Amino acid sequence: MLPFRTFLSWLHFTVVLGGLSVGLLNFGDKVGKISAGMFSLVAVAIMIYALITFHWRANAIRKRSGAPYDDRLGPTILCIALLAAIIVNFILRFTAE
């Protein structure tokens, strides 16, 4: 089932991002802890998006609707949030004394 594989792919990405944030939380300084919180929030947002998208696609397939199954807005917003977290991480890292 196609939505299930996509859902697992999104969850795989959130586990990797969550592992990064746990590493920053455990071994980082104050800037690392702030970045870990931001990455954790992005990971949770991606998990919620993946769950909502999975249910939406599964219902559309079950009902055999002819609607398209792609979503262009969701991944764009999530990538912008991840990019913002990375930029804030760099700004905090280079301005910290």
mmCIF file of C-alpha atoms in Angstrom:
data_model
loop_
_atom_site.group_PDB
_atom_site.id
_atom_site.type_symbol
_atom_site.label_atom_id
_atom_site.label_comp_id
_atom_site.label_asym_id
_atom_site.label_seq_id
_atom_site.Cartn_x
_atom_site.Cartn_y
_atom_site.Cartn_z
ATOM 1 C CA MET A 1 0.000 0.000 0.000
ATOM 2 C CA LEU A 2 1.570 3.235 -1.183
ATOM 3 C CA PRO A 3 0.487 5.555 1.673
ATOM 4 C CA PHE A 4 1.965 3.173 4.232
ATOM 5 C CA ARG A 5 5.423 3.238 2.631
ATOM 6 C CA THR A 6 5.329 7.031 2.412
ATOM 7 C CA PHE A 7 4.244 7.228 6.050
ATOM 8 C CA LEU A 8 7.147 5.002 7.104
ATOM 9 C CA SER A 9 9.545 7.120 5.054
ATOM 10 C CA TRP A 10 8.412 10.279 6.846
ATOM 11 C CA LEU A 11 8.700 8.551 10.214
ATOM 12 C CA HIS A 12 12.204 7.366 9.350
ATOM 13 C CA PHE A 13 13.177 10.992 8.728
ATOM 14 C CA THR A 14 11.672 12.084 12.057
ATOM 15 C CA VAL A 15 13.614 9.383 13.920
ATOM 16 C CA VAL A 16 16.857 10.629 12.356
ATOM 17 C CA LEU A 17 15.982 14.237 13.184
ATOM 18 C CA GLY A 18 14.960 13.230 16.716
ATOM 19 C CA GLY A 19 18.278 11.418 17.151
ATOM 20 C CA LEU A 20 20.089 14.577 16.102
ATOM 21 C CA SER A 21 18.139 16.626 18.610
ATOM 22 C CA VAL A 22 18.780 14.119 21.424
ATOM 23 C CA GLY A 23 22.491 14.234 20.635
ATOM 24 C CA LEU A 24 22.456 18.019 20.773
ATOM 25 C CA LEU A 25 20.475 17.942 23.993
ATOM 26 C CA ASN A 26 22.825 15.538 25.749
ATOM 27 C CA PHE A 27 26.180 16.779 24.517
ATOM 28 C CA GLY A 28 25.547 20.412 23.641
ATOM 29 C CA ASP A 29 25.850 23.663 25.462
ATOM 30 C CA LYS A 30 23.082 26.273 25.822
ATOM 31 C CA VAL A 31 22.965 26.891 22.066
ATOM 32 C CA GLY A 32 22.826 23.144 21.458
ATOM 33 C CA LYS A 33 19.889 22.775 23.817
ATOM 34 C CA ILE A 34 17.981 25.574 22.090
ATOM 35 C CA SER A 35 18.686 23.967 18.711
ATOM 36 C CA ALA A 36 17.642 20.569 20.085
ATOM 37 C CA GLY A 37 14.302 22.025 21.123
ATOM 38 C CA MET A 38 13.761 23.538 17.706
ATOM 39 C CA PHE A 39 14.689 20.323 15.891
ATOM 40 C CA SER A 40 12.407 18.361 18.217
ATOM 41 C CA LEU A 41 9.494 20.670 17.418
ATOM 42 C CA VAL A 42 10.130 20.258 13.697
ATOM 43 C CA ALA A 43 10.300 16.469 14.114
ATOM 44 C CA VAL A 44 6.972 16.421 15.977
ATOM 45 C CA ALA A 45 5.415 18.639 13.297
ATOM 46 C CA ILE A 46 6.618 16.232 10.617
ATOM 47 C CA MET A 47 5.162 13.274 12.549
ATOM 48 C CA ILE A 48 1.784 14.975 12.805
ATOM 49 C CA TYR A 49 1.870 15.913 9.116
ATOM 50 C CA ALA A 50 2.750 12.326 8.157
ATOM 51 C CA LEU A 51 -0.118 10.913 10.217
ATOM 52 C CA ILE A 52 -2.684 13.338 8.796
ATOM 53 C CA THR A 53 -1.481 12.753 5.239
ATOM 54 C CA PHE A 54 -1.532 8.980 5.716
ATOM 55 C CA HIS A 55 -5.148 9.006 6.892
ATOM 56 C CA TRP A 56 -6.176 11.395 4.109
ATOM 57 C CA ARG A 57 -4.599 9.247 1.402
ATOM 58 C CA ALA A 58 -5.883 5.968 2.866
ATOM 59 C CA ASN A 59 -9.436 7.329 2.959
ATOM 60 C CA ALA A 60 -9.143 8.602 -0.610
ATOM 61 C CA ILE A 61 -7.912 5.194 -1.798
ATOM 62 C CA ARG A 62 -10.595 3.365 0.179
ATOM 63 C CA LYS A 63 -13.325 5.559 -1.337
ATOM 64 C CA ARG A 64 -11.706 5.209 -4.787
ATOM 65 C CA SER A 65 -11.924 8.909 -5.417
ATOM 66 C CA GLY A 66 -10.196 10.246 -8.498
ATOM 67 C CA ALA A 67 -8.595 13.101 -6.579
ATOM 68 C CA PRO A 68 -4.823 13.521 -6.756
ATOM 69 C CA TYR A 69 -2.896 12.109 -3.817
ATOM 70 C CA ASP A 70 0.001 14.543 -3.869
ATOM 71 C CA ASP A 71 0.521 17.435 -1.487
ATOM 72 C CA ARG A 72 2.874 20.201 -2.517
ATOM 73 C CA LEU A 73 2.225 22.638 0.314
ATOM 74 C CA GLY A 74 2.972 20.386 3.316
ATOM 75 C CA PRO A 75 6.531 19.307 2.457
ATOM 76 C CA THR A 76 7.376 22.870 1.433
ATOM 77 C CA ILE A 77 6.269 24.236 4.805
ATOM 78 C CA LEU A 78 8.143 21.492 6.652
ATOM 79 C CA CYS A 79 11.336 22.165 4.676
ATOM 80 C CA ILE A 80 11.061 25.882 5.404
ATOM 81 C CA ALA A 81 10.635 25.113 9.128
ATOM 82 C CA LEU A 82 13.685 22.836 9.063
ATOM 83 C CA LEU A 83 15.706 25.445 7.179
ATOM 84 C CA ALA A 84 14.671 28.093 9.722
ATOM 85 C CA ALA A 85 15.801 25.845 12.584
ATOM 86 C CA ILE A 86 19.168 25.294 10.886
ATOM 87 C CA ILE A 87 19.634 29.020 10.215
ATOM 88 C CA VAL A 88 18.787 29.893 13.830
ATOM 89 C CA ASN A 89 21.261 27.223 14.948
ATOM 90 C CA PHE A 90 24.027 28.797 12.862
ATOM 91 C CA ILE A 91 23.160 32.327 13.999
ATOM 92 C CA LEU A 92 23.179 31.295 17.655
ATOM 93 C CA ARG A 93 26.399 29.342 17.229
ATOM 94 C CA PHE A 94 28.321 32.145 15.559
ATOM 95 C CA THR A 95 27.044 34.933 17.805
ATOM 96 C CA ALA A 96 27.561 33.038 21.090
ATOM 97 C CA GLU A 97 30.544 34.038 23.128
#
